[in-house]
Structure formats: structure tokens, C-alpha cells
Amino acid sequence: MTEVITDIGEAISTLASMLPAYLEKKGLLRGKGDFLCPFHGDKNHPAMRILPKDERYAHCFTCGAHCGIFDFASKLDGVPLAGEGFVTLTLPTVAKFLGVTMDLGPPTEESRLRALYGKILYDACLYLRKGDQSYGLKRGWTNNRLTAGSVSHSGLIDFLVEKGWDKD
């Protein structure tokens, strides 16, 4: 019997861990090597790779894109990265594509807020993993000392707005 996911947080976590399967099914990834980056229209020089230490993310060494499964779904399928559409359209679309059975039911206010908080944390982690640590490096801090508090607040806000979040 197939397990049915009924929790939004579990759905986000489960789907995020399935990035390699998603990329293989989309025809982008073949094996463990580099693949063509859809974020800068790469046609001939594969420069994107799934991170070996955390397979929930891929990084392009040409354009610097650092993406998870929902970024790829937004780019390739046109689904929203934030807001209510993330819960009502993106999660079901990615789950169906990967054969994951979900029955989230109508979202309660609590589950809607939990999903939004989880998604904004996910996006903030993408920013931190992206490596924009120029704020700390300008001050002479070494990489082993840079933390979440070492990043530019305005850079984080700009990144989140690019991901579809409202600045307010």
C-alpha cells in the first residue's frame, strides 16, 4: 500500500529530497555528472551539478544558479515559488509528476502559515548556500567564520523578492 502524505511540511521535505529523480524524469540529468543548466539557456556546455553533500540542491558553475526542486519546477513547469499557489499548485504538480500520493485537504490557517514559514526558510537557506557572503568577506572574515548573521540583509531581501515573496 502506498503511503499518503497529509502534512504540508512532510510534503515539502519529501519532494525536496527527490531532486535527482525529478531531473532524471525531466530528461536533464543522466547519471551523476554535469547537466545543462535551464536557468541560463545552456545548450552545449553542461555546467550544473547536483551537490554531492546535499542532493536537495544543484549548482551551476557558469551562471551561479543554486536551486532546489521547486526552483526547477517553477522554471520548467511555470508553477509559483511562493504564496498560496505554492501549496495549491506547485506541491501537487511536483508530487503527481514524481508519483508521490498527497492528500493535503483544504489548508487550515495553521497549516497555510506553517507552509509559508517552511517555504521562506527553504528559500533563505538557498540564499545562504548560494554563498553571497561578500558582507563578511569585505570585513576580512574568513569563510570558516561566516554564518547566517554574516550575510547582507538587503541581499537576502532582494533574493527573496526574486523568488516571488512580497517585500513587506
Short mmCIF file of N, CA and C in Angstrom, two decimals:
data_model
loop_
_atom_site.label_atom_id
_atom_site.label_comp_id
_atom_site.label_asym_id
_atom_site.label_seq_id
_atom_site.Cartn_x
_atom_site.Cartn_y
_atom_site.Cartn_z
N MET A 1 0.83 -1.18 0.00
CA MET A 1 0.00 0.00 0.00
C MET A 1 0.88 1.25 0.00
N THR A 2 0.56 2.22 -0.83
CA THR A 2 1.32 3.44 -0.95
C THR A 2 0.97 4.39 0.19
N GLU A 3 2.02 4.96 0.80
CA GLU A 3 1.80 5.92 1.88
C GLU A 3 1.28 7.23 1.29
N VAL A 4 0.29 7.82 1.94
CA VAL A 4 -0.29 9.08 1.51
C VAL A 4 0.22 10.18 2.43
N ILE A 5 0.82 11.20 1.85
CA ILE A 5 1.31 12.33 2.63
C ILE A 5 0.14 13.29 2.88
N THR A 6 -0.07 13.62 4.15
CA THR A 6 -1.18 14.50 4.51
C THR A 6 -0.70 15.79 5.17
N ASP A 7 0.60 15.91 5.40
CA ASP A 7 1.17 17.07 6.08
C ASP A 7 1.98 17.91 5.10
N ILE A 8 1.76 19.21 5.08
CA ILE A 8 2.46 20.10 4.14
C ILE A 8 3.96 20.08 4.36
N GLY A 9 4.38 20.14 5.62
CA GLY A 9 5.81 20.11 5.91
C GLY A 9 6.47 18.84 5.42
N GLU A 10 5.80 17.71 5.63
CA GLU A 10 6.32 16.43 5.16
C GLU A 10 6.36 16.40 3.63
N ALA A 11 5.35 17.01 2.99
CA ALA A 11 5.33 17.06 1.53
C ALA A 11 6.52 17.85 1.00
N ILE A 12 6.79 19.01 1.59
CA ILE A 12 7.92 19.84 1.15
C ILE A 12 9.22 19.08 1.33
N SER A 13 9.41 18.50 2.50
CA SER A 13 10.65 17.77 2.80
C SER A 13 10.83 16.55 1.88
N THR A 14 9.77 15.79 1.69
CA THR A 14 9.84 14.60 0.83
C THR A 14 10.18 14.97 -0.60
N LEU A 15 9.46 15.95 -1.14
CA LEU A 15 9.69 16.35 -2.53
C LEU A 15 11.07 16.98 -2.72
N ALA A 16 11.51 17.80 -1.74
CA ALA A 16 12.82 18.43 -1.85
C ALA A 16 13.94 17.39 -1.95
N SER A 17 13.75 16.26 -1.29
CA SER A 17 14.78 15.21 -1.31
C SER A 17 14.78 14.41 -2.61
N MET A 18 13.81 14.67 -3.48
CA MET A 18 13.68 13.89 -4.72
C MET A 18 14.22 14.62 -5.95
N LEU A 19 15.07 15.64 -5.75
CA LEU A 19 15.60 16.41 -6.88
C LEU A 19 16.24 15.54 -7.95
N PRO A 20 17.14 14.60 -7.62
CA PRO A 20 17.74 13.78 -8.69
C PRO A 20 16.70 13.03 -9.52
N ALA A 21 15.70 12.45 -8.88
CA ALA A 21 14.65 11.72 -9.61
C ALA A 21 13.87 12.68 -10.50
N TYR A 22 13.58 13.87 -10.01
CA TYR A 22 12.84 14.87 -10.80
C TYR A 22 13.63 15.25 -12.05
N LEU A 23 14.92 15.53 -11.88
CA LEU A 23 15.75 15.94 -13.02
C LEU A 23 15.93 14.81 -14.03
N GLU A 24 16.05 13.58 -13.54
CA GLU A 24 16.15 12.42 -14.45
C GLU A 24 14.86 12.27 -15.25
N LYS A 25 13.72 12.39 -14.57
CA LYS A 25 12.43 12.24 -15.24
C LYS A 25 12.19 13.36 -16.25
N LYS A 26 12.73 14.54 -15.98
CA LYS A 26 12.61 15.67 -16.91
C LYS A 26 13.60 15.55 -18.07
N GLY A 27 14.52 14.58 -18.00
CA GLY A 27 15.49 14.38 -19.07
C GLY A 27 16.71 15.27 -18.98
N LEU A 28 16.89 15.97 -17.86
CA LEU A 28 18.06 16.84 -17.71
C LEU A 28 19.27 16.09 -17.19
N LEU A 29 19.04 15.20 -16.25
CA LEU A 29 20.14 14.50 -15.58
C LEU A 29 20.23 13.07 -16.08
N ARG A 30 21.43 12.69 -16.45
CA ARG A 30 21.70 11.31 -16.86
C ARG A 30 22.91 10.83 -16.07
N GLY A 31 22.68 10.05 -15.06
CA GLY A 31 23.77 9.60 -14.21
C GLY A 31 24.11 10.64 -13.16
N LYS A 32 25.38 10.70 -12.79
CA LYS A 32 25.80 11.59 -11.70
C LYS A 32 26.62 12.78 -12.18
N GLY A 33 26.79 12.96 -13.47
CA GLY A 33 27.65 14.03 -13.96
C GLY A 33 26.97 15.37 -14.08
N ASP A 34 27.65 16.26 -14.77
CA ASP A 34 27.12 17.60 -15.03
C ASP A 34 25.97 17.51 -16.03
N PHE A 35 25.09 18.51 -15.97
CA PHE A 35 23.99 18.57 -16.93
C PHE A 35 23.77 20.01 -17.36
N LEU A 36 23.00 20.19 -18.42
CA LEU A 36 22.74 21.53 -18.97
C LEU A 36 21.86 22.33 -18.01
N CYS A 37 22.23 23.56 -17.78
CA CYS A 37 21.50 24.43 -16.87
C CYS A 37 20.35 25.12 -17.60
N PRO A 38 19.11 24.92 -17.13
CA PRO A 38 17.98 25.58 -17.78
C PRO A 38 17.83 27.05 -17.40
N PHE A 39 18.62 27.53 -16.45
CA PHE A 39 18.46 28.88 -15.95
C PHE A 39 19.22 29.92 -16.77
N HIS A 40 20.15 29.48 -17.59
CA HIS A 40 20.82 30.43 -18.49
C HIS A 40 20.84 29.95 -19.93
N GLY A 41 19.99 29.01 -20.27
CA GLY A 41 19.84 28.59 -21.65
C GLY A 41 21.04 27.84 -22.20
N ASP A 42 21.75 27.13 -21.34
CA ASP A 42 22.91 26.37 -21.76
C ASP A 42 22.49 25.31 -22.78
N LYS A 43 23.20 25.24 -23.90
CA LYS A 43 22.87 24.26 -24.94
C LYS A 43 23.99 23.26 -25.20
N ASN A 44 25.24 23.65 -24.89
CA ASN A 44 26.36 22.81 -25.28
C ASN A 44 27.36 22.48 -24.18
N HIS A 45 27.35 23.22 -23.09
CA HIS A 45 28.39 23.06 -22.08
C HIS A 45 27.79 22.77 -20.71
N PRO A 46 27.54 21.51 -20.39
CA PRO A 46 26.94 21.18 -19.10
C PRO A 46 27.80 21.71 -17.95
N ALA A 47 27.19 22.55 -17.12
CA ALA A 47 27.93 23.15 -16.02
C ALA A 47 27.15 23.08 -14.71
N MET A 48 26.02 22.40 -14.71
CA MET A 48 25.22 22.28 -13.50
C MET A 48 25.41 20.89 -12.92
N ARG A 49 25.46 20.83 -11.59
CA ARG A 49 25.71 19.54 -10.93
C ARG A 49 24.94 19.48 -9.63
N ILE A 50 24.41 18.31 -9.31
CA ILE A 50 23.78 18.10 -8.01
C ILE A 50 24.90 18.08 -6.97
N LEU A 51 24.68 18.76 -5.86
CA LEU A 51 25.69 18.83 -4.82
C LEU A 51 25.86 17.46 -4.15
N PRO A 52 27.08 16.96 -4.10
CA PRO A 52 27.28 15.63 -3.54
C PRO A 52 26.98 15.54 -2.04
N LYS A 53 27.15 16.64 -1.30
CA LYS A 53 26.90 16.61 0.15
C LYS A 53 25.43 16.85 0.50
N ASP A 54 24.67 17.36 -0.45
CA ASP A 54 23.25 17.62 -0.19
C ASP A 54 22.49 17.56 -1.51
N GLU A 55 21.96 16.40 -1.81
CA GLU A 55 21.32 16.17 -3.11
C GLU A 55 19.98 16.87 -3.27
N ARG A 56 19.61 17.73 -2.32
CA ARG A 56 18.39 18.52 -2.47
C ARG A 56 18.65 19.76 -3.33
N TYR A 57 19.92 20.01 -3.67
CA TYR A 57 20.28 21.22 -4.40
C TYR A 57 21.20 20.91 -5.57
N ALA A 58 21.12 21.77 -6.60
CA ALA A 58 22.04 21.72 -7.73
C ALA A 58 22.64 23.11 -7.89
N HIS A 59 23.86 23.15 -8.42
CA HIS A 59 24.55 24.42 -8.60
C HIS A 59 25.11 24.49 -10.02
N CYS A 60 24.96 25.66 -10.65
CA CYS A 60 25.54 25.88 -11.97
C CYS A 60 26.84 26.67 -11.80
N PHE A 61 27.90 26.13 -12.34
CA PHE A 61 29.21 26.77 -12.21
C PHE A 61 29.46 27.81 -13.28
N THR A 62 28.47 28.04 -14.16
CA THR A 62 28.57 29.11 -15.16
C THR A 62 27.80 30.34 -14.71
N CYS A 63 26.52 30.18 -14.41
CA CYS A 63 25.69 31.34 -14.07
C CYS A 63 25.50 31.53 -12.57
N GLY A 64 25.91 30.55 -11.77
CA GLY A 64 25.79 30.67 -10.32
C GLY A 64 24.45 30.27 -9.75
N ALA A 65 23.53 29.79 -10.58
CA ALA A 65 22.21 29.38 -10.07
C ALA A 65 22.40 28.28 -9.04
N HIS A 66 21.71 28.41 -7.93
CA HIS A 66 21.75 27.42 -6.86
C HIS A 66 20.30 27.10 -6.55
N CYS A 67 19.86 25.90 -6.93
CA CYS A 67 18.43 25.64 -7.00
C CYS A 67 18.04 24.33 -6.35
N GLY A 68 16.80 24.32 -5.88
CA GLY A 68 16.18 23.10 -5.38
C GLY A 68 15.07 22.68 -6.33
N ILE A 69 14.38 21.64 -5.97
CA ILE A 69 13.36 21.06 -6.84
C ILE A 69 12.27 22.06 -7.20
N PHE A 70 11.89 22.93 -6.27
CA PHE A 70 10.81 23.87 -6.54
C PHE A 70 11.23 24.97 -7.50
N ASP A 71 12.53 25.33 -7.47
CA ASP A 71 13.05 26.29 -8.45
C ASP A 71 12.99 25.70 -9.86
N PHE A 72 13.38 24.42 -9.98
CA PHE A 72 13.31 23.76 -11.28
C PHE A 72 11.86 23.65 -11.75
N ALA A 73 10.95 23.30 -10.84
CA ALA A 73 9.53 23.18 -11.22
C ALA A 73 8.99 24.53 -11.68
N SER A 74 9.40 25.60 -11.02
CA SER A 74 8.95 26.93 -11.43
C SER A 74 9.46 27.27 -12.82
N LYS A 75 10.74 26.99 -13.07
CA LYS A 75 11.35 27.30 -14.37
C LYS A 75 10.78 26.40 -15.47
N LEU A 76 10.68 25.11 -15.21
CA LEU A 76 10.30 24.16 -16.25
C LEU A 76 8.79 23.99 -16.42
N ASP A 77 8.03 24.16 -15.34
CA ASP A 77 6.59 23.93 -15.39
C ASP A 77 5.76 25.19 -15.19
N GLY A 78 6.42 26.29 -14.85
CA GLY A 78 5.73 27.56 -14.68
C GLY A 78 4.85 27.64 -13.43
N VAL A 79 5.17 26.86 -12.41
CA VAL A 79 4.38 26.91 -11.18
C VAL A 79 4.98 27.93 -10.22
N PRO A 80 4.16 28.48 -9.30
CA PRO A 80 4.65 29.53 -8.40
C PRO A 80 5.61 29.01 -7.34
N LEU A 81 6.53 29.88 -6.95
CA LEU A 81 7.50 29.54 -5.91
C LEU A 81 7.07 29.97 -4.52
N ALA A 82 6.07 30.79 -4.42
CA ALA A 82 5.66 31.31 -3.12
C ALA A 82 4.15 31.53 -3.09
N GLY A 83 3.67 31.88 -1.91
CA GLY A 83 2.26 32.20 -1.75
C GLY A 83 1.38 30.97 -1.74
N GLU A 84 0.09 31.21 -1.77
CA GLU A 84 -0.88 30.12 -1.71
C GLU A 84 -0.75 29.17 -2.90
N GLY A 85 -0.37 29.70 -4.06
CA GLY A 85 -0.20 28.86 -5.24
C GLY A 85 0.88 27.80 -5.07
N PHE A 86 1.85 28.09 -4.19
CA PHE A 86 2.89 27.10 -3.92
C PHE A 86 2.25 25.85 -3.31
N VAL A 87 1.31 26.07 -2.38
CA VAL A 87 0.65 24.94 -1.71
C VAL A 87 -0.39 24.29 -2.60
N THR A 88 -1.17 25.11 -3.30
CA THR A 88 -2.30 24.56 -4.06
C THR A 88 -1.93 24.07 -5.46
N LEU A 89 -0.83 24.56 -6.02
CA LEU A 89 -0.46 24.18 -7.38
C LEU A 89 0.91 23.50 -7.46
N THR A 90 1.93 24.12 -6.88
CA THR A 90 3.29 23.60 -7.03
C THR A 90 3.45 22.23 -6.36
N LEU A 91 3.08 22.13 -5.09
CA LEU A 91 3.25 20.85 -4.39
C LEU A 91 2.49 19.72 -5.10
N PRO A 92 1.20 19.89 -5.43
CA PRO A 92 0.51 18.79 -6.13
C PRO A 92 1.10 18.47 -7.50
N THR A 93 1.56 19.49 -8.23
CA THR A 93 2.13 19.26 -9.57
C THR A 93 3.40 18.42 -9.48
N VAL A 94 4.30 18.80 -8.58
CA VAL A 94 5.57 18.07 -8.43
C VAL A 94 5.30 16.67 -7.89
N ALA A 95 4.41 16.57 -6.90
CA ALA A 95 4.09 15.24 -6.33
C ALA A 95 3.52 14.30 -7.38
N LYS A 96 2.58 14.78 -8.17
CA LYS A 96 1.98 13.94 -9.21
C LYS A 96 3.03 13.50 -10.22
N PHE A 97 3.90 14.42 -10.63
CA PHE A 97 4.94 14.11 -11.61
C PHE A 97 5.85 13.00 -11.09
N LEU A 98 6.13 13.01 -9.79
CA LEU A 98 7.04 12.03 -9.20
C LEU A 98 6.32 10.79 -8.65
N GLY A 99 5.00 10.75 -8.80
CA GLY A 99 4.25 9.59 -8.32
C GLY A 99 4.09 9.55 -6.80
N VAL A 100 4.18 10.70 -6.15
CA VAL A 100 4.00 10.78 -4.71
C VAL A 100 2.53 11.08 -4.43
N THR A 101 1.90 10.28 -3.60
CA THR A 101 0.49 10.46 -3.30
C THR A 101 0.33 11.42 -2.13
N MET A 102 -0.41 12.50 -2.37
CA MET A 102 -0.68 13.50 -1.34
C MET A 102 -2.17 13.72 -1.23
N ASP A 103 -2.60 13.95 -0.02
CA ASP A 103 -3.97 14.38 0.23
C ASP A 103 -3.90 15.40 1.36
N LEU A 104 -3.62 16.63 0.99
CA LEU A 104 -3.43 17.67 1.99
C LEU A 104 -4.76 18.24 2.47
N GLY A 105 -5.83 17.97 1.73
CA GLY A 105 -7.12 18.51 2.12
C GLY A 105 -7.11 20.03 2.03
N PRO A 106 -8.22 20.66 2.40
CA PRO A 106 -8.22 22.12 2.37
C PRO A 106 -7.29 22.64 3.46
N PRO A 107 -6.45 23.62 3.13
CA PRO A 107 -5.48 24.09 4.13
C PRO A 107 -6.16 24.87 5.26
N THR A 108 -5.80 24.52 6.49
CA THR A 108 -6.23 25.32 7.63
C THR A 108 -5.33 26.54 7.70
N GLU A 109 -5.71 27.53 8.45
CA GLU A 109 -4.86 28.72 8.60
C GLU A 109 -3.51 28.33 9.20
N GLU A 110 -3.52 27.42 10.16
CA GLU A 110 -2.27 26.98 10.79
C GLU A 110 -1.36 26.28 9.77
N SER A 111 -1.93 25.38 8.98
CA SER A 111 -1.10 24.65 8.02
C SER A 111 -0.64 25.58 6.89
N ARG A 112 -1.47 26.54 6.51
CA ARG A 112 -1.08 27.50 5.49
C ARG A 112 0.12 28.34 5.97
N LEU A 113 0.03 28.82 7.21
CA LEU A 113 1.15 29.61 7.77
C LEU A 113 2.39 28.75 7.93
N ARG A 114 2.21 27.51 8.38
CA ARG A 114 3.35 26.61 8.53
C ARG A 114 4.05 26.37 7.20
N ALA A 115 3.27 26.20 6.15
CA ALA A 115 3.85 26.00 4.82
C ALA A 115 4.59 27.25 4.36
N LEU A 116 4.00 28.42 4.60
CA LEU A 116 4.67 29.66 4.20
C LEU A 116 5.98 29.85 4.97
N TYR A 117 5.96 29.59 6.28
CA TYR A 117 7.19 29.70 7.06
C TYR A 117 8.23 28.70 6.59
N GLY A 118 7.78 27.48 6.32
CA GLY A 118 8.71 26.46 5.83
C GLY A 118 9.31 26.85 4.49
N LYS A 119 8.50 27.42 3.62
CA LYS A 119 8.98 27.80 2.28
C LYS A 119 9.93 28.98 2.37
N ILE A 120 9.64 29.96 3.21
CA ILE A 120 10.55 31.11 3.29
C ILE A 120 11.88 30.68 3.92
N LEU A 121 11.82 29.75 4.87
CA LEU A 121 13.07 29.22 5.44
C LEU A 121 13.86 28.45 4.38
N TYR A 122 13.16 27.67 3.57
CA TYR A 122 13.79 26.93 2.48
C TYR A 122 14.50 27.91 1.53
N ASP A 123 13.79 28.99 1.16
CA ASP A 123 14.38 29.98 0.25
C ASP A 123 15.54 30.72 0.90
N ALA A 124 15.42 31.04 2.19
CA ALA A 124 16.53 31.70 2.89
C ALA A 124 17.75 30.79 2.93
N CYS A 125 17.53 29.49 3.12
CA CYS A 125 18.65 28.54 3.09
C CYS A 125 19.31 28.51 1.72
N LEU A 126 18.50 28.60 0.66
CA LEU A 126 19.08 28.67 -0.69
C LEU A 126 20.02 29.87 -0.80
N TYR A 127 19.60 31.00 -0.26
CA TYR A 127 20.43 32.21 -0.31
C TYR A 127 21.74 31.99 0.44
N LEU A 128 21.64 31.39 1.62
CA LEU A 128 22.84 31.15 2.42
C LEU A 128 23.78 30.16 1.72
N ARG A 129 23.19 29.12 1.09
CA ARG A 129 24.01 28.13 0.39
C ARG A 129 24.61 28.71 -0.89
N LYS A 130 23.92 29.71 -1.45
CA LYS A 130 24.39 30.34 -2.68
C LYS A 130 25.76 30.98 -2.47
N GLY A 131 26.03 31.35 -1.23
CA GLY A 131 27.37 31.83 -0.92
C GLY A 131 27.58 33.31 -1.03
N ASP A 132 26.52 34.13 -1.00
CA ASP A 132 26.72 35.57 -1.04
C ASP A 132 27.15 36.03 0.35
N GLN A 133 28.42 35.93 0.59
CA GLN A 133 28.96 36.29 1.89
C GLN A 133 29.91 37.48 1.76
N SER A 134 29.66 38.30 0.74
CA SER A 134 30.54 39.44 0.48
C SER A 134 30.57 40.40 1.65
N TYR A 135 29.46 40.53 2.37
CA TYR A 135 29.41 41.43 3.52
C TYR A 135 30.52 41.07 4.53
N GLY A 136 30.62 39.79 4.87
CA GLY A 136 31.64 39.35 5.82
C GLY A 136 33.04 39.36 5.23
N LEU A 137 33.15 38.95 3.98
CA LEU A 137 34.47 38.90 3.35
C LEU A 137 35.08 40.30 3.20
N LYS A 138 34.23 41.31 2.94
CA LYS A 138 34.73 42.69 2.85
C LYS A 138 35.35 43.14 4.16
N ARG A 139 34.91 42.56 5.24
CA ARG A 139 35.42 42.92 6.56
C ARG A 139 36.59 42.05 7.00
N GLY A 140 37.06 41.18 6.09
CA GLY A 140 38.22 40.35 6.38
C GLY A 140 37.90 39.08 7.16
N TRP A 141 36.62 38.72 7.27
CA TRP A 141 36.26 37.50 7.97
C TRP A 141 36.59 36.30 7.09
N THR A 142 37.02 35.22 7.68
CA THR A 142 37.35 34.03 6.90
C THR A 142 36.10 33.18 6.70
N ASN A 143 36.12 32.34 5.68
CA ASN A 143 34.96 31.51 5.36
C ASN A 143 34.51 30.63 6.51
N ASN A 144 35.45 30.15 7.34
CA ASN A 144 35.05 29.27 8.44
C ASN A 144 34.36 30.04 9.57
N ARG A 145 34.31 31.35 9.48
CA ARG A 145 33.65 32.17 10.49
C ARG A 145 32.34 32.79 9.98
N LEU A 146 32.04 32.61 8.70
CA LEU A 146 30.82 33.20 8.15
C LEU A 146 29.61 32.36 8.51
N THR A 147 28.54 33.03 8.96
CA THR A 147 27.32 32.35 9.37
C THR A 147 26.13 33.06 8.77
N ALA A 148 24.94 32.63 9.15
CA ALA A 148 23.72 33.28 8.66
C ALA A 148 23.72 34.76 8.99
N GLY A 149 24.30 35.14 10.13
CA GLY A 149 24.35 36.55 10.51
C GLY A 149 25.37 37.35 9.72
N SER A 150 26.16 36.67 8.89
CA SER A 150 27.22 37.33 8.14
C SER A 150 26.78 37.81 6.77
N VAL A 151 25.54 37.56 6.41
CA VAL A 151 25.09 37.91 5.07
C VAL A 151 24.43 39.28 5.07
N SER A 152 24.36 39.86 3.93
CA SER A 152 23.72 41.17 3.76
C SER A 152 22.21 41.04 3.89
N HIS A 153 21.63 41.80 4.79
CA HIS A 153 20.18 41.79 4.99
C HIS A 153 19.47 42.19 3.70
N SER A 154 19.95 43.27 3.06
CA SER A 154 19.30 43.73 1.83
C SER A 154 19.47 42.70 0.71
N GLY A 155 20.62 42.01 0.69
CA GLY A 155 20.82 40.96 -0.31
C GLY A 155 19.83 39.82 -0.13
N LEU A 156 19.59 39.43 1.13
CA LEU A 156 18.62 38.38 1.42
C LEU A 156 17.22 38.81 1.01
N ILE A 157 16.84 40.04 1.33
CA ILE A 157 15.51 40.54 0.97
C ILE A 157 15.36 40.55 -0.56
N ASP A 158 16.37 41.05 -1.27
CA ASP A 158 16.31 41.09 -2.74
C ASP A 158 16.17 39.68 -3.31
N PHE A 159 16.91 38.72 -2.74
CA PHE A 159 16.85 37.34 -3.20
C PHE A 159 15.44 36.77 -3.00
N LEU A 160 14.85 37.03 -1.82
CA LEU A 160 13.51 36.52 -1.54
C LEU A 160 12.46 37.15 -2.45
N VAL A 161 12.62 38.43 -2.78
CA VAL A 161 11.70 39.09 -3.70
C VAL A 161 11.82 38.44 -5.08
N GLU A 162 13.06 38.13 -5.52
CA GLU A 162 13.26 37.43 -6.79
C GLU A 162 12.56 36.08 -6.81
N LYS A 163 12.47 35.44 -5.64
CA LYS A 163 11.82 34.13 -5.52
C LYS A 163 10.29 34.24 -5.48
N GLY A 164 9.77 35.47 -5.48
CA GLY A 164 8.32 35.63 -5.52
C GLY A 164 7.69 36.12 -4.23
N TRP A 165 8.52 36.38 -3.22
CA TRP A 165 7.99 36.86 -1.95
C TRP A 165 7.72 38.36 -2.03
N ASP A 166 6.72 38.81 -1.28
CA ASP A 166 6.40 40.24 -1.17
C ASP A 166 7.41 40.88 -0.24
N LYS A 167 7.92 42.05 -0.60
CA LYS A 167 8.94 42.72 0.19
C LYS A 167 8.44 43.06 1.60
N ASP A 168 7.15 43.27 1.72
CA ASP A 168 6.59 43.60 3.04
C ASP A 168 6.33 42.35 3.83
#
